[in-house]
Short mmCIF file of C-alpha atoms in Angstrom, two decimals:
data_model
loop_
_atom_site.label_atom_id
_atom_site.label_comp_id
_atom_site.label_asym_id
_atom_site.label_seq_id
_atom_site.Cartn_x
_atom_site.Cartn_y
_atom_site.Cartn_z
CA MET A 1 0.00 0.00 0.00
CA ARG A 2 1.34 3.39 -0.96
CA PRO A 3 2.04 5.62 2.05
CA SER A 4 -0.33 8.28 0.69
CA LEU A 5 -3.22 5.79 0.55
CA LYS A 6 -2.38 4.52 4.03
CA TRP A 7 -2.40 8.09 5.34
CA ALA A 8 -5.65 9.04 3.55
CA LEU A 9 -7.50 5.95 4.74
CA THR A 10 -6.25 6.26 8.30
CA ALA A 11 -6.97 9.99 8.55
CA THR A 12 -10.47 9.68 7.09
CA ASP A 13 -11.43 6.59 9.02
CA VAL A 14 -10.16 7.82 12.38
CA ALA A 15 -11.85 11.18 11.76
CA PHE A 16 -15.18 9.44 11.15
CA MET A 17 -14.82 7.29 14.25
CA LEU A 18 -14.23 10.52 16.19
CA TYR A 19 -17.14 12.26 14.46
CA TRP A 20 -19.55 9.50 15.42
CA SER A 21 -18.19 9.36 18.97
CA VAL A 22 -18.81 13.09 19.36
CA ALA A 23 -22.24 12.77 17.71
CA LEU A 24 -23.18 10.05 20.18
CA LEU A 25 -21.98 12.09 23.16
CA GLU A 26 -23.99 15.06 21.90
CA CYS A 27 -27.03 12.89 21.20
CA VAL A 28 -27.14 11.55 24.77
CA GLY A 29 -26.54 15.02 26.21
CA LEU A 30 -23.05 14.50 27.60
CA ILE A 31 -21.60 17.35 25.54
CA GLN A 32 -23.02 20.47 23.91
CA ILE A 33 -21.78 21.50 20.47
CA PRO A 34 -22.17 25.17 19.50
CA SER A 35 -24.94 25.54 16.92
CA ASP A 36 -22.74 27.51 14.53
CA TRP A 37 -20.47 24.43 14.23
CA LEU A 38 -23.36 22.25 13.10
CA TYR A 39 -24.94 21.75 9.70
CA ALA A 40 -28.25 23.42 8.84
CA HIS A 41 -31.26 22.30 10.90
CA ALA A 42 -29.07 19.98 13.00
CA HIS A 43 -31.70 19.65 15.73
CA ASP A 44 -34.67 19.01 13.42
CA PRO A 45 -35.70 15.37 14.06
CA ARG A 46 -35.80 14.61 10.33
CA VAL A 47 -32.30 15.98 9.81
CA VAL A 48 -31.08 14.09 12.88
CA ALA A 49 -32.54 10.91 11.37
CA TRP A 50 -30.93 11.72 8.02
CA ASN A 51 -27.54 12.20 9.70
CA TRP A 52 -27.81 8.97 11.70
CA SER A 53 -28.80 7.11 8.52
CA PHE A 54 -25.16 7.55 7.48
CA PHE A 55 -23.84 5.81 10.59
CA PRO A 56 -23.75 2.24 9.18
CA LEU A 57 -22.22 3.41 5.90
CA ASP A 58 -19.59 5.57 7.60
CA ILE A 59 -18.67 2.84 10.08
CA ALA A 60 -18.48 0.28 7.25
CA PHE A 61 -16.01 2.37 5.24
CA SER A 62 -14.03 3.19 8.37
CA ILE A 63 -13.72 -0.43 9.47
CA THR A 64 -12.82 -1.71 6.01
CA GLY A 65 -10.32 1.11 5.53
CA LEU A 66 -8.57 0.53 8.83
CA TRP A 67 -8.66 -3.22 8.22
CA ALA A 68 -7.05 -2.65 4.81
CA VAL A 69 -4.26 -0.58 6.38
CA ARG A 70 -3.65 -3.29 8.98
CA ALA A 71 -3.70 -6.08 6.40
CA ALA A 72 -1.26 -4.18 4.16
CA SER A 73 1.14 -3.64 7.06
CA GLN A 74 1.06 -7.42 7.65
CA GLY A 75 1.68 -8.17 3.96
CA ASN A 76 -1.76 -9.70 3.56
CA PRO A 77 -3.05 -9.22 -0.02
CA ILE A 78 -6.65 -8.94 1.24
CA TRP A 79 -5.86 -5.26 1.78
CA ARG A 80 -6.61 -4.46 -1.86
CA PRO A 81 -10.28 -5.57 -1.94
CA LEU A 82 -10.79 -4.08 1.53
CA ALA A 83 -9.34 -0.76 0.37
CA LEU A 84 -11.50 -0.89 -2.76
CA ILE A 85 -14.63 -1.41 -0.66
CA SER A 86 -13.64 1.41 1.68
CA LEU A 87 -12.91 3.84 -1.15
CA ILE A 88 -16.20 3.12 -2.90
CA LEU A 89 -18.23 3.43 0.31
CA THR A 90 -16.44 6.71 1.10
CA ILE A 91 -17.42 8.11 -2.31
CA VAL A 92 -21.00 6.94 -1.80
CA ALA A 93 -21.27 8.56 1.64
CA GLY A 94 -19.84 11.86 0.43
CA GLY A 95 -21.96 11.81 -2.71
CA MET A 96 -25.17 11.14 -0.79
CA ALA A 97 -24.50 14.03 1.58
CA CYS A 98 -23.63 16.40 -1.28
CA GLY A 99 -26.78 15.34 -3.10
CA TYR A 100 -28.90 16.01 -0.03
CA TRP A 101 -27.55 19.52 0.46
CA LEU A 102 -27.80 20.31 -3.25
CA LEU A 103 -31.41 19.11 -3.39
CA LEU A 104 -32.27 21.34 -0.44
CA GLY A 105 -30.32 24.24 -1.91
CA GLU A 106 -28.58 24.66 1.44
CA VAL A 107 -24.95 24.43 0.48
CA ASP A 108 -22.82 25.46 3.45
CA ALA A 109 -19.26 25.72 2.14
CA VAL A 110 -17.70 23.91 5.10
CA TRP A 111 -20.08 20.93 5.34
CA PHE A 112 -20.51 20.61 1.59
CA GLY A 113 -16.76 20.98 1.05
CA MET A 114 -15.92 18.24 3.54
CA ASN A 115 -18.35 15.88 1.83
CA ALA A 116 -17.10 16.82 -1.63
CA VAL A 117 -13.59 15.88 -0.47
CA LEU A 118 -14.96 12.43 0.42
CA VAL A 119 -16.09 12.08 -3.18
CA VAL A 120 -12.85 13.30 -4.72
CA TRP A 121 -9.89 11.93 -2.73
CA PRO A 122 -10.71 8.24 -3.27
CA LEU A 123 -10.79 8.84 -7.02
CA VAL A 124 -7.06 9.56 -6.87
CA PHE A 125 -6.36 5.99 -5.71
CA LEU A 126 -9.06 3.93 -7.44
CA PRO A 127 -7.49 3.57 -10.92
CA SER A 128 -4.14 2.27 -9.65
CA LEU A 129 -5.79 0.02 -7.08
CA VAL A 130 -8.09 -1.55 -9.68
CA ARG A 131 -5.14 -1.94 -12.05
CA GLU A 132 -3.09 -3.68 -9.31
CA MET A 133 -5.99 -5.99 -8.55
CA ALA A 134 -6.40 -6.88 -12.23
CA VAL A 135 -2.69 -7.60 -12.62
CA ASN A 136 -2.62 -9.72 -9.48
CA SER A 137 -5.72 -11.59 -10.60
CA ALA A 138 -4.29 -12.23 -14.06
CA SER A 139 -0.98 -13.49 -12.65
CA ALA A 140 -2.81 -15.81 -10.24
CA ASN A 141 -4.62 -17.51 -13.14
#
């Protein structure tokens, strides 16, 4: 695994684990987050439900990404399909959030920008990863 991919996966996946930890603490009332740090309508029950609908997807890409990094550091070739899954799920999560904000016409530069980054950065690594997987598959046959 290239160091840049390892860094990008680790940074994104750890950041999302932290995000959901903070969201949970805020949800159960253990911490208070200033409203100006939150996305639009953050306390509207429908928006809360929308946000929490991302939880399984975000945790799935975080777990597969961190698992890929670990597998790569152990020399286990399973890292490639795990990284592929993580990258695709990351794009999906970012794309869904961008789509939501665009449909509402409520594009906050910070929140939209962070989600747009989730769509873009995996695209940097996907072509070479797919190429490596194809080469490895062809040489195994």
